PDB file of C-alpha atoms in Angstrom:
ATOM      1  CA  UNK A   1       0.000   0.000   0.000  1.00  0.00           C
ATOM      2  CA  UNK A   2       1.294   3.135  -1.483  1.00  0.00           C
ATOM      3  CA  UNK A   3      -0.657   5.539   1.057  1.00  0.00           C
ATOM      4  CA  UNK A   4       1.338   7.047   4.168  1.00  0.00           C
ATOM      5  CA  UNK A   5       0.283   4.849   7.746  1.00  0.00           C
ATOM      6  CA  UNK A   6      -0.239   6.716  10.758  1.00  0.00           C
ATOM      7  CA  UNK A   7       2.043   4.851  13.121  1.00  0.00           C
ATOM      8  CA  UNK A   8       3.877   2.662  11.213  1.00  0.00           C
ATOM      9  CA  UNK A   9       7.609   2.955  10.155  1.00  0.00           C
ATOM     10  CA  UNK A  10       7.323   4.219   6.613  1.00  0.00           C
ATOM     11  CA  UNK A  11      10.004   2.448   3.991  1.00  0.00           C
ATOM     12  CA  UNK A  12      12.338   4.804   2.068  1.00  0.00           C
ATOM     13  CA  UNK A  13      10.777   5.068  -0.758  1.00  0.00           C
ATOM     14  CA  UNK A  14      12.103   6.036  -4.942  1.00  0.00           C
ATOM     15  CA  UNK A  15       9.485   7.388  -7.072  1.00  0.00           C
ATOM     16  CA  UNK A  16      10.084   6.746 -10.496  1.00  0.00           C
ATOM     17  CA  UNK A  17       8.049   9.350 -12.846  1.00  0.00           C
ATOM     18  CA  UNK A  18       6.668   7.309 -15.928  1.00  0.00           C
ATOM     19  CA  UNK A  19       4.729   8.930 -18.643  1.00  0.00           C
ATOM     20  CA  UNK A  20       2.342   7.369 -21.350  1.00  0.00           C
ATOM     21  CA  UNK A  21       2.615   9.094 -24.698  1.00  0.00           C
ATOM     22  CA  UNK A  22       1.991   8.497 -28.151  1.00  0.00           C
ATOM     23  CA  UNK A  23       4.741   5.781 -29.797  1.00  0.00           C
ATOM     24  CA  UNK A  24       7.999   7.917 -31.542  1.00  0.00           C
ATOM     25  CA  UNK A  25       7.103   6.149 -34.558  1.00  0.00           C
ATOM     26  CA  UNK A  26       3.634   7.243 -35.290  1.00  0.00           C
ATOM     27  CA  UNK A  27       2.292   9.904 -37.233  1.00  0.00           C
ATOM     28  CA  UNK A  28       1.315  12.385 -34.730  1.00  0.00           C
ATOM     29  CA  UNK A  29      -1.154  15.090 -35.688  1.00  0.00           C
ATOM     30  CA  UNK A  30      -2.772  18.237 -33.685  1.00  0.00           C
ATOM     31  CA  UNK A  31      -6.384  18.089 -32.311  1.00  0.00           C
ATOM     32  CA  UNK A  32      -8.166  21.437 -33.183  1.00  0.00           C
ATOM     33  CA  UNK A  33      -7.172  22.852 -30.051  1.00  0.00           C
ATOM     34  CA  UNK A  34      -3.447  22.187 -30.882  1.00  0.00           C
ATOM     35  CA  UNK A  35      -3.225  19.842 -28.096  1.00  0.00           C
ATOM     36  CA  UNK A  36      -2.050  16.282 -29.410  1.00  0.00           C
ATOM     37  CA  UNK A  37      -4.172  13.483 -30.488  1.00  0.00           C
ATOM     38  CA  UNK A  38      -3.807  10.727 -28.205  1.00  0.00           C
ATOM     39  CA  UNK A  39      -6.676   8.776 -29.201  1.00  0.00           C
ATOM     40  CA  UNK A  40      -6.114   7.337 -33.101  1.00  0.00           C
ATOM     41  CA  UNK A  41      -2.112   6.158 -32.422  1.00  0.00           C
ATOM     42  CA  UNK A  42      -0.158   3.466 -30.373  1.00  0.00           C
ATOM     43  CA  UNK A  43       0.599   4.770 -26.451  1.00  0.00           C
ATOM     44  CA  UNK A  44       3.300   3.488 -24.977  1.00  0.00           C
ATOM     45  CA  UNK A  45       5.844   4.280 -21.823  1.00  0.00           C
ATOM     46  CA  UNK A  46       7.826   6.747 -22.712  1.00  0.00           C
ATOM     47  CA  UNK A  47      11.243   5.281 -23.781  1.00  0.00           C
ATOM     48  CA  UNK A  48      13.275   7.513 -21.620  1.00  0.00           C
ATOM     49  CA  UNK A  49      11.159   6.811 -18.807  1.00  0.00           C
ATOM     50  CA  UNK A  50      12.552   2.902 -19.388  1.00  0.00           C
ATOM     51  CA  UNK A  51      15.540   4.064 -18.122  1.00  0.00           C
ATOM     52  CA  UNK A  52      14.758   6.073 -15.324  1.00  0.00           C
ATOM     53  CA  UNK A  53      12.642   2.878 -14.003  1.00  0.00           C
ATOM     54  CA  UNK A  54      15.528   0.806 -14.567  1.00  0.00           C
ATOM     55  CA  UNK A  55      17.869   3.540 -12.689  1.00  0.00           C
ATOM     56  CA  UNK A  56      15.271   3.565  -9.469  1.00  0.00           C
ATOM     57  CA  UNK A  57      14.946  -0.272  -9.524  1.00  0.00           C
ATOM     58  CA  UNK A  58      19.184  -0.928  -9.938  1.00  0.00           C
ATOM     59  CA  UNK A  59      19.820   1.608  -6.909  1.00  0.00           C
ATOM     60  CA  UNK A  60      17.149  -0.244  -4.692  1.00  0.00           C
ATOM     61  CA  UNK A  61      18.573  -3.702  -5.983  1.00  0.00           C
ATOM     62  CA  UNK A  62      22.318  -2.389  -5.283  1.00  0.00           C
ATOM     63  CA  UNK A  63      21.306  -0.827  -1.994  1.00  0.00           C
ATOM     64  CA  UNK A  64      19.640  -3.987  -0.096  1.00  0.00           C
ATOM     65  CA  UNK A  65      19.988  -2.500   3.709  1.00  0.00           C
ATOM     66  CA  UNK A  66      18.772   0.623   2.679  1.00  0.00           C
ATOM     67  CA  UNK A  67      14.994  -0.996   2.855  1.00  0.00           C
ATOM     68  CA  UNK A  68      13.607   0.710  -0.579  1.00  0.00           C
ATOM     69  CA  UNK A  69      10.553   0.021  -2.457  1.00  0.00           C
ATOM     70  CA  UNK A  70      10.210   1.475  -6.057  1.00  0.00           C
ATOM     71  CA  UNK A  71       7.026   3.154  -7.071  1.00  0.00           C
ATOM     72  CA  UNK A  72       5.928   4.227 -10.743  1.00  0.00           C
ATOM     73  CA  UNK A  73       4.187   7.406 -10.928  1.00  0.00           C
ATOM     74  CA  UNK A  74       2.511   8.801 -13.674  1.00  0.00           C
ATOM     75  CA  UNK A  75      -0.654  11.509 -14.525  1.00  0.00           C
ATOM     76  CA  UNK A  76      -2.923  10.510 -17.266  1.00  0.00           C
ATOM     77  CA  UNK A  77      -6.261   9.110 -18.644  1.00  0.00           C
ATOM     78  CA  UNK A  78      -7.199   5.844 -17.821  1.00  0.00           C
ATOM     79  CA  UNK A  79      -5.391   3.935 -20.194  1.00  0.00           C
ATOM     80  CA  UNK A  80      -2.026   5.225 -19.003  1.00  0.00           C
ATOM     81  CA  UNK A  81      -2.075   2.314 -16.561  1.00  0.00           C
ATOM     82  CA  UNK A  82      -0.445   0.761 -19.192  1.00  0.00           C
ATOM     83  CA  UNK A  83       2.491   3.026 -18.765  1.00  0.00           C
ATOM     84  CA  UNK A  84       2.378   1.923 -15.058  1.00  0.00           C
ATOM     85  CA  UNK A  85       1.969  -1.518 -15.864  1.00  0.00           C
ATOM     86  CA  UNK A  86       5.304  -1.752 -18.324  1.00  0.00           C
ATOM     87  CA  UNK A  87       7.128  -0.096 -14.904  1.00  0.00           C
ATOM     88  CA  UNK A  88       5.359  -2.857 -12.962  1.00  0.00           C
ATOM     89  CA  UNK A  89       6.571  -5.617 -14.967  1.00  0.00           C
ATOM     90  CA  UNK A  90       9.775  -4.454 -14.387  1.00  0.00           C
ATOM     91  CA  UNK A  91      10.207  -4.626 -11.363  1.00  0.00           C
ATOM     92  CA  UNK A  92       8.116  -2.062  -9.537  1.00  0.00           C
ATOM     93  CA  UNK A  93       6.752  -2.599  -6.106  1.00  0.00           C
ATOM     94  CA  UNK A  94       4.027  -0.304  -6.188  1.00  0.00           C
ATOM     95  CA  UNK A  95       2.445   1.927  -8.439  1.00  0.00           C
ATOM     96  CA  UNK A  96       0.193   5.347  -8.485  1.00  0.00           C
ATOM     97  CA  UNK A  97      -1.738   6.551 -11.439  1.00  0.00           C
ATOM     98  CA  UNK A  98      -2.999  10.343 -10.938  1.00  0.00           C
ATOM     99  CA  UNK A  99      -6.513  10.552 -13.559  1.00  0.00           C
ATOM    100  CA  UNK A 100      -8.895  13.517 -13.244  1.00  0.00           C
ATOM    101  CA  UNK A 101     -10.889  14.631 -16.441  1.00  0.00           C
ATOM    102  CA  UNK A 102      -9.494  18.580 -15.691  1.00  0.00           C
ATOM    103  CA  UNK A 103      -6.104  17.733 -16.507  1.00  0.00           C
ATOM    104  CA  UNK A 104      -6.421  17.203 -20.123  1.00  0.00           C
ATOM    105  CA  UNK A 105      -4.751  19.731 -21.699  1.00  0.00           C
ATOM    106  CA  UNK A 106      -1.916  20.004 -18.743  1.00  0.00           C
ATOM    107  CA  UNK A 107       1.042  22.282 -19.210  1.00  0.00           C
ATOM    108  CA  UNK A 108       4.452  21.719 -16.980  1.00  0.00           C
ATOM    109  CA  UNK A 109       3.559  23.867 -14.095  1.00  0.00           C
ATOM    110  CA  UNK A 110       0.022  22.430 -13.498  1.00  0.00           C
ATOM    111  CA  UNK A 111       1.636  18.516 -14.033  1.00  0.00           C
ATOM    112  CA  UNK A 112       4.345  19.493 -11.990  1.00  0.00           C
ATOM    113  CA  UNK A 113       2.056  20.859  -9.056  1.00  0.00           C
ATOM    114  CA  UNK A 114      -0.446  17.649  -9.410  1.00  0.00           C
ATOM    115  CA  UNK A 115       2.675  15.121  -9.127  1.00  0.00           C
ATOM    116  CA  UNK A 116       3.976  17.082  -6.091  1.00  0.00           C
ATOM    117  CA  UNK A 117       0.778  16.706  -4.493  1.00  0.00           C
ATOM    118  CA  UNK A 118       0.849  12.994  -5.832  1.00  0.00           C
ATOM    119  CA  UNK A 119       4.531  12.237  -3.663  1.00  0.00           C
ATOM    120  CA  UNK A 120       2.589  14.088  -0.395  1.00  0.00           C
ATOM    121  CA  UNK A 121       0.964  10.837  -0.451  1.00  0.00           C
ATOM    122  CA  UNK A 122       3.799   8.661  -0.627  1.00  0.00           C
ATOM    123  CA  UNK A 123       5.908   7.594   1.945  1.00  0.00           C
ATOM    124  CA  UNK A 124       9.375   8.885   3.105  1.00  0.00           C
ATOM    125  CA  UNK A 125      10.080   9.797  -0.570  1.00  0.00           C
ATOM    126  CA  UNK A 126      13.950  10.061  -0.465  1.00  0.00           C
ATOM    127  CA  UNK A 127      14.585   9.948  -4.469  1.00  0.00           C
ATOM    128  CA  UNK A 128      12.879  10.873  -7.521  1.00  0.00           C
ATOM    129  CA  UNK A 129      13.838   9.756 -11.315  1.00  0.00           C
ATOM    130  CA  UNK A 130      12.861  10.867 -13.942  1.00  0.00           C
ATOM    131  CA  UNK A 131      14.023  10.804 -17.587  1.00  0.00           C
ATOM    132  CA  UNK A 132      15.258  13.790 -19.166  1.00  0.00           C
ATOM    133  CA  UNK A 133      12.611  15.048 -21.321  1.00  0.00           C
ATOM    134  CA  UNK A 134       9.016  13.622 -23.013  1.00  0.00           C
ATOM    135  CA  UNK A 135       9.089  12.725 -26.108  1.00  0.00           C
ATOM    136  CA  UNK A 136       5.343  14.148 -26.631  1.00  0.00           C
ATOM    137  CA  UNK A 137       6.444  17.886 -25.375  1.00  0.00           C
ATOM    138  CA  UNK A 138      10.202  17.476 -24.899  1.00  0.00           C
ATOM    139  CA  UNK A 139       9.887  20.425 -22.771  1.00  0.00           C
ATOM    140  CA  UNK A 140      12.924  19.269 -20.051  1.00  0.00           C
ATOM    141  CA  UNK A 141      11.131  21.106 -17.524  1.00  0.00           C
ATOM    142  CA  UNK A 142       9.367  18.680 -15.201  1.00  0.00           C
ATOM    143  CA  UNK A 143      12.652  17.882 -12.733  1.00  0.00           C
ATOM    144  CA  UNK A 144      13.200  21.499 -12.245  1.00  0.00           C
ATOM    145  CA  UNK A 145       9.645  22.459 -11.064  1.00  0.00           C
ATOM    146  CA  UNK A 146       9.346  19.557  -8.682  1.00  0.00           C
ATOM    147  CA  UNK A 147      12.559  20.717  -7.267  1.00  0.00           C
ATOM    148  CA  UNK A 148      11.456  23.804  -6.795  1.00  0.00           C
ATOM    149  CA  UNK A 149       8.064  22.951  -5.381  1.00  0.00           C
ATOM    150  CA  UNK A 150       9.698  20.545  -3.281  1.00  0.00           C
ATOM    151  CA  UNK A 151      12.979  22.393  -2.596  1.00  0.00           C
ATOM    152  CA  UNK A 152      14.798  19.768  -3.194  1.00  0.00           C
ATOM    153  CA  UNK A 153      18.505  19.760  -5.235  1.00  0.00           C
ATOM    154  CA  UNK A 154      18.267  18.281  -9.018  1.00  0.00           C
ATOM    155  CA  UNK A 155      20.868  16.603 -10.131  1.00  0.00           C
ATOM    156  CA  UNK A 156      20.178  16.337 -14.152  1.00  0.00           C
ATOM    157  CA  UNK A 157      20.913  15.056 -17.256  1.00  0.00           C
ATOM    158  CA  UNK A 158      22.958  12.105 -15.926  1.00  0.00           C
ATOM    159  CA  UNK A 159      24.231   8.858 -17.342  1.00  0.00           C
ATOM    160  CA  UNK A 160      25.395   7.008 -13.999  1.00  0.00           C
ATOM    161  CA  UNK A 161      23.424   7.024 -10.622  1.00  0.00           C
ATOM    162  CA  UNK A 162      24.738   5.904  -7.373  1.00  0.00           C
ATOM    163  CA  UNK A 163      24.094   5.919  -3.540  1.00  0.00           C
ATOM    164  CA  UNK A 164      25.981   6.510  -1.266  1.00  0.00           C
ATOM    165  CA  UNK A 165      26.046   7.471   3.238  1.00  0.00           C
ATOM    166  CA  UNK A 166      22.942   9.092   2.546  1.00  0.00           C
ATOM    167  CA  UNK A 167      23.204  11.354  -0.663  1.00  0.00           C
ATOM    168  CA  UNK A 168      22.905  10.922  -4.628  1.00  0.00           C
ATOM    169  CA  UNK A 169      26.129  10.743  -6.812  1.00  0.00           C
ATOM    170  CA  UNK A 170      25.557  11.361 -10.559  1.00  0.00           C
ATOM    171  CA  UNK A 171      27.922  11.870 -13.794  1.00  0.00           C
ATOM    172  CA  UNK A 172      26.982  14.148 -16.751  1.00  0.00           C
ATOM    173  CA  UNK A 173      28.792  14.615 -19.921  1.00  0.00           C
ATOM    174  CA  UNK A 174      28.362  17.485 -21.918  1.00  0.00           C
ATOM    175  CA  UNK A 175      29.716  19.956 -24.284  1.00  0.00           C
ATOM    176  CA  UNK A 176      32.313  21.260 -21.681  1.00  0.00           C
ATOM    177  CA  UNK A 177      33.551  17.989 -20.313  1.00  0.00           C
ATOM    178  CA  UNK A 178      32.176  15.484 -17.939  1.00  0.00           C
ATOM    179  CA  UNK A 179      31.042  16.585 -14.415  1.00  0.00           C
ATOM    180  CA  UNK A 180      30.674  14.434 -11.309  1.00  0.00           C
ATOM    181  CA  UNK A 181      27.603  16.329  -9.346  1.00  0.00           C
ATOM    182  CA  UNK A 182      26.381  15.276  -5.698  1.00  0.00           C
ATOM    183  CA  UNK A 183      23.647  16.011  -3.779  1.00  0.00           C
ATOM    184  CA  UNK A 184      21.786  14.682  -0.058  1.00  0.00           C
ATOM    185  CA  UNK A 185      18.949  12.749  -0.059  1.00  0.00           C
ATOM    186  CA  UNK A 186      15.678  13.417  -0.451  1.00  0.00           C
ATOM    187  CA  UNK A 187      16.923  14.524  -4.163  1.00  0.00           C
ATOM    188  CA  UNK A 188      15.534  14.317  -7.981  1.00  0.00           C
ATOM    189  CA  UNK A 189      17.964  13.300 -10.662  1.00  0.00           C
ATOM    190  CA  UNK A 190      17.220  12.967 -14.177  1.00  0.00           C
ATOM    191  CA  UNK A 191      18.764  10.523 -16.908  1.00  0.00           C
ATOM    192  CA  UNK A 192      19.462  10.105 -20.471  1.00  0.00           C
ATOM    193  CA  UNK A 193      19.273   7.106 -22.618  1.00  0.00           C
ATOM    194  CA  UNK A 194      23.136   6.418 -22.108  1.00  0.00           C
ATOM    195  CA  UNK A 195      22.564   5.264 -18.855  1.00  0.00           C
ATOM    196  CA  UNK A 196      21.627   1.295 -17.865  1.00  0.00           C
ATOM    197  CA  UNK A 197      20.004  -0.115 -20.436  1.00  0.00           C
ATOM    198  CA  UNK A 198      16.549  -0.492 -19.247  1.00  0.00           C
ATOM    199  CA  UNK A 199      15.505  -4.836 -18.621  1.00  0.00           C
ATOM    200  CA  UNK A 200      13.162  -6.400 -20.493  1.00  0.00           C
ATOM    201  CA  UNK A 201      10.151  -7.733 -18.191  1.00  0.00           C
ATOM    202  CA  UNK A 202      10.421 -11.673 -17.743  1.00  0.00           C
ATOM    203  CA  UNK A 203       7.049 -13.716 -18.293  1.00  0.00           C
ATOM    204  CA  UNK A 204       5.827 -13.884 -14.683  1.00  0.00           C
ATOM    205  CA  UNK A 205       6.347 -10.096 -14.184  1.00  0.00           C
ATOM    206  CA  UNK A 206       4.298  -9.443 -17.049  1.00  0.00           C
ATOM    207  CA  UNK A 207       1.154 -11.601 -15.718  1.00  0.00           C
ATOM    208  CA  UNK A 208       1.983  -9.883 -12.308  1.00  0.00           C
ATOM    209  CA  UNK A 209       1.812  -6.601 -13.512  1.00  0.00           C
ATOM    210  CA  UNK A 210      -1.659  -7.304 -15.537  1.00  0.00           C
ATOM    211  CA  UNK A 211      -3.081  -8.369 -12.080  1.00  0.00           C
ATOM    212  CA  UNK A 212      -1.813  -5.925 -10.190  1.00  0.00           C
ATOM    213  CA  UNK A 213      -3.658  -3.283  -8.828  1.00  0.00           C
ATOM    214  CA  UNK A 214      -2.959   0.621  -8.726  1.00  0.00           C
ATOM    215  CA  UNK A 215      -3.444   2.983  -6.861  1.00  0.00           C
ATOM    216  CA  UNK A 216      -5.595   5.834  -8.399  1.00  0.00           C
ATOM    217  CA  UNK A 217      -6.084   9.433  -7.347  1.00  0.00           C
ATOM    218  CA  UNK A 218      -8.296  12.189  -8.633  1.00  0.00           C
ATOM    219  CA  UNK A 219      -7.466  16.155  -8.152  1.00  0.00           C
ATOM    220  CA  UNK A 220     -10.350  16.361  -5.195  1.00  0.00           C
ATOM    221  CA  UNK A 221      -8.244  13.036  -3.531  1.00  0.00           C
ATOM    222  CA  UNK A 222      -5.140  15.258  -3.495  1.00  0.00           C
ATOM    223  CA  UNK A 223      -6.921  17.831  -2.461  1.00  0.00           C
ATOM    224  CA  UNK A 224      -6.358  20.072  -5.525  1.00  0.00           C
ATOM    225  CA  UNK A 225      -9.525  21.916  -7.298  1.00  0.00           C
ATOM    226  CA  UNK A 226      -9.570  22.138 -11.098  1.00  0.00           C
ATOM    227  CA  UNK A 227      -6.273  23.374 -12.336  1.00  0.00           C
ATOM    228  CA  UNK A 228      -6.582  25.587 -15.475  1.00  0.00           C
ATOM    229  CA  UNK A 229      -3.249  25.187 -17.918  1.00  0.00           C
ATOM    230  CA  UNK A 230      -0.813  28.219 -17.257  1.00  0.00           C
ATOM    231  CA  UNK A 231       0.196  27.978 -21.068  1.00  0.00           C
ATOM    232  CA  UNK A 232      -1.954  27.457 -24.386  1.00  0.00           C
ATOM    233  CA  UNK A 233      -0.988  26.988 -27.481  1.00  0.00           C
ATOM    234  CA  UNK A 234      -2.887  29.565 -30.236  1.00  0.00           C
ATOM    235  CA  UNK A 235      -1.403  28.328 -33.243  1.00  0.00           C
ATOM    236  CA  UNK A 236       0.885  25.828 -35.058  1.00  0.00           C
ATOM    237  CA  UNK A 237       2.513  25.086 -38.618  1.00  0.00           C
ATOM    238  CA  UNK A 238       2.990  21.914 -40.297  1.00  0.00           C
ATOM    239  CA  UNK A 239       7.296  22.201 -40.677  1.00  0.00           C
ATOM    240  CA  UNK A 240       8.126  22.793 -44.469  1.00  0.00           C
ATOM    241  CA  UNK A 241       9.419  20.348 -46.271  1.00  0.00           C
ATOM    242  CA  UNK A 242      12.916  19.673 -46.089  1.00  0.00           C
ATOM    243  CA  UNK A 243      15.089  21.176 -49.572  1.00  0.00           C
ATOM    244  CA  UNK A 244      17.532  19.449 -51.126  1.00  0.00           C
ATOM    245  CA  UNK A 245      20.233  22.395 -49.756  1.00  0.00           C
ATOM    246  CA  UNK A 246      22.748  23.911 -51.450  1.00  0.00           C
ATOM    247  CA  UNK A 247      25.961  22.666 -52.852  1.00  0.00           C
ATOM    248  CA  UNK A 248      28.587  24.490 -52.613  1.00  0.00           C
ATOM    249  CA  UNK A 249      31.706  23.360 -55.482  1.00  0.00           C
ATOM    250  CA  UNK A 250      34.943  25.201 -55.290  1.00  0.00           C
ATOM    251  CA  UNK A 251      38.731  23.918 -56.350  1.00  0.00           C
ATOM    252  CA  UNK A 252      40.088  26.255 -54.093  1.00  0.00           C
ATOM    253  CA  UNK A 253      39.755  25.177 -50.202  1.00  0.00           C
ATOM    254  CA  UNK A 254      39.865  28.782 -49.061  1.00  0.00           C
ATOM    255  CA  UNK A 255      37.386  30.151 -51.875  1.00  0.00           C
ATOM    256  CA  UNK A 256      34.702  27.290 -50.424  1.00  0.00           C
ATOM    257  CA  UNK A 257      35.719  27.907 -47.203  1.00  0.00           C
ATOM    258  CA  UNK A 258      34.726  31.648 -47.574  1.00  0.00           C
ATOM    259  CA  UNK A 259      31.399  30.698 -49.400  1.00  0.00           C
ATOM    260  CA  UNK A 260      30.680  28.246 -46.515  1.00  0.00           C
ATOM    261  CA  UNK A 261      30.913  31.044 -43.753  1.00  0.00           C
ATOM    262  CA  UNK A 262      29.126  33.412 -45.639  1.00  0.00           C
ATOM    263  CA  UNK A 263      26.361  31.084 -46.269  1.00  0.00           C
ATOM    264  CA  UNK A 264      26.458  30.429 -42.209  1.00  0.00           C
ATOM    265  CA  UNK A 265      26.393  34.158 -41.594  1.00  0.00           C
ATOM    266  CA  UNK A 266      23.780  34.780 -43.700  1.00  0.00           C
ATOM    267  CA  UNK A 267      21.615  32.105 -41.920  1.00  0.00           C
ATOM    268  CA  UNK A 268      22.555  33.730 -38.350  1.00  0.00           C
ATOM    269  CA  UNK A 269      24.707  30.557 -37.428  1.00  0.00           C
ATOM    270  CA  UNK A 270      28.158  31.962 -36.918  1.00  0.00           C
TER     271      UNK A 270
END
């Protein structure tokens, strides 16, 4: 049972953030609204969210004394159990869908401020993973609010996790060299697709995770009223097609050379 016990020691807990989206490989088109259609593609677990799962479920599995449980969270329609269910079949202990017919239509800030009300819930929450971006939005900006909401440190973008006398160690690579970042617990990291490959679910996880049952709250269970979106979108283009460039032929390295950086500079890249 995912809900906090009066009197009972709670067990450290990792939340791993899951979310169900529409599969990379479909068409994706715009409802008139400009919000995505959901509804006529393939759903599936977001890939990066694979491997934050597998991060949350390798740190409890390396950290046996430690006591944690792993928990999948996600927000969602009704069918974005299955999201929870993929987590589930994992390896998940427990797992905590948050559904509520006003959150179509969520931007960032409102999801962010839902799932913070969603970990109130859960115990002794000492880590949160999450991947590093959605493929649906690819906004990047879901660790940062909870941090902020939860004033927590955010340790992001990383490609190794550990644990350690009580805080998070993480390594990021990036255009300036490779940083080693730490942080105590109760933290939030974030992780690309160069960390652990994510497992594949054996055949009695997957019947488990069918049968399993999840824990479901609405807004008025988390004891938020109807959240409007902060953000809308008023209009969108269909991106033109793609040209076949231009080709740029000189003898002389220096002459092309020139041409290239003037063709740069006229495009505002250098």
């Amino acid at each position: 049972d995912v809900y906090k016990r009066q009197g009972e020691c709670p067990m450290p807990t990792i939340v791993a953030l899951v979310k169900h989206v529409p599969d990379t490989w479909s068409t994706k088109t715009l409802e008139d609204d400009h919000t995505l259609d959901r509804t006529s593609v393939d759903n599936v677990i977001d890939e990066v969210n694979e491997y934050s799962v597998e991060q949350a479920l390798r740190l409890r599995d390396d950290n046996p004394d430690a006591g944690f449980k792993v928990v999948a969270l996600t927000m969602g329609p009704a069918q974005a159990d299955e999201a929870l269910r993929k987590a589930l079949a994992m390896g998940a202990d427990d797992a905590v869908l948050v559904s509520d017919d006003s959150l179509a239509g969520a931007d960032a800030l409102s999801t962010a401020w839902t799932l913070n009300a969603a970990l109130n819930k859960l115990d002794d929450v000492q880590l949160i993973t999450a991947g590093t971006e959605a493929s649906d939005a690819s906004t990047g900006l879901l660790t940062g609010l909870l941090a902020e909401y939860r004033q927590l440190p955010a340790l992001t973008a990383l490609h190794k996790v550990e644990l350690a006398d009580g805080t998070v160690q993480g390594t990021r690579d990036d255009a300036r060299g490779t940083w080693e970042l730490e942080a105590p617990l109760p933290a939030i990291v974030s992780v690309t697709d160069k960390s652990d490959k994510p497992r594949f679910p054996n055949f009695k996880g997957l019947m488990a995770a069918k049968k399993a049952e999840i824990t479901t709250f609405s807004l008025a269970e988390l004891g938020i009223e109807a959240i409007a979106p902060t953000t809308a979108v008023t209009a969108a283009e269909k991106r033109p097609p793609r040209t076949a460039g231009e080709v740029i032929s000189e003898p002389n390295p220096q002459d092309a050379a020139k041409k290239i950086a003037d063709f740069l500079s006229a495009k505002n890249l250098i």
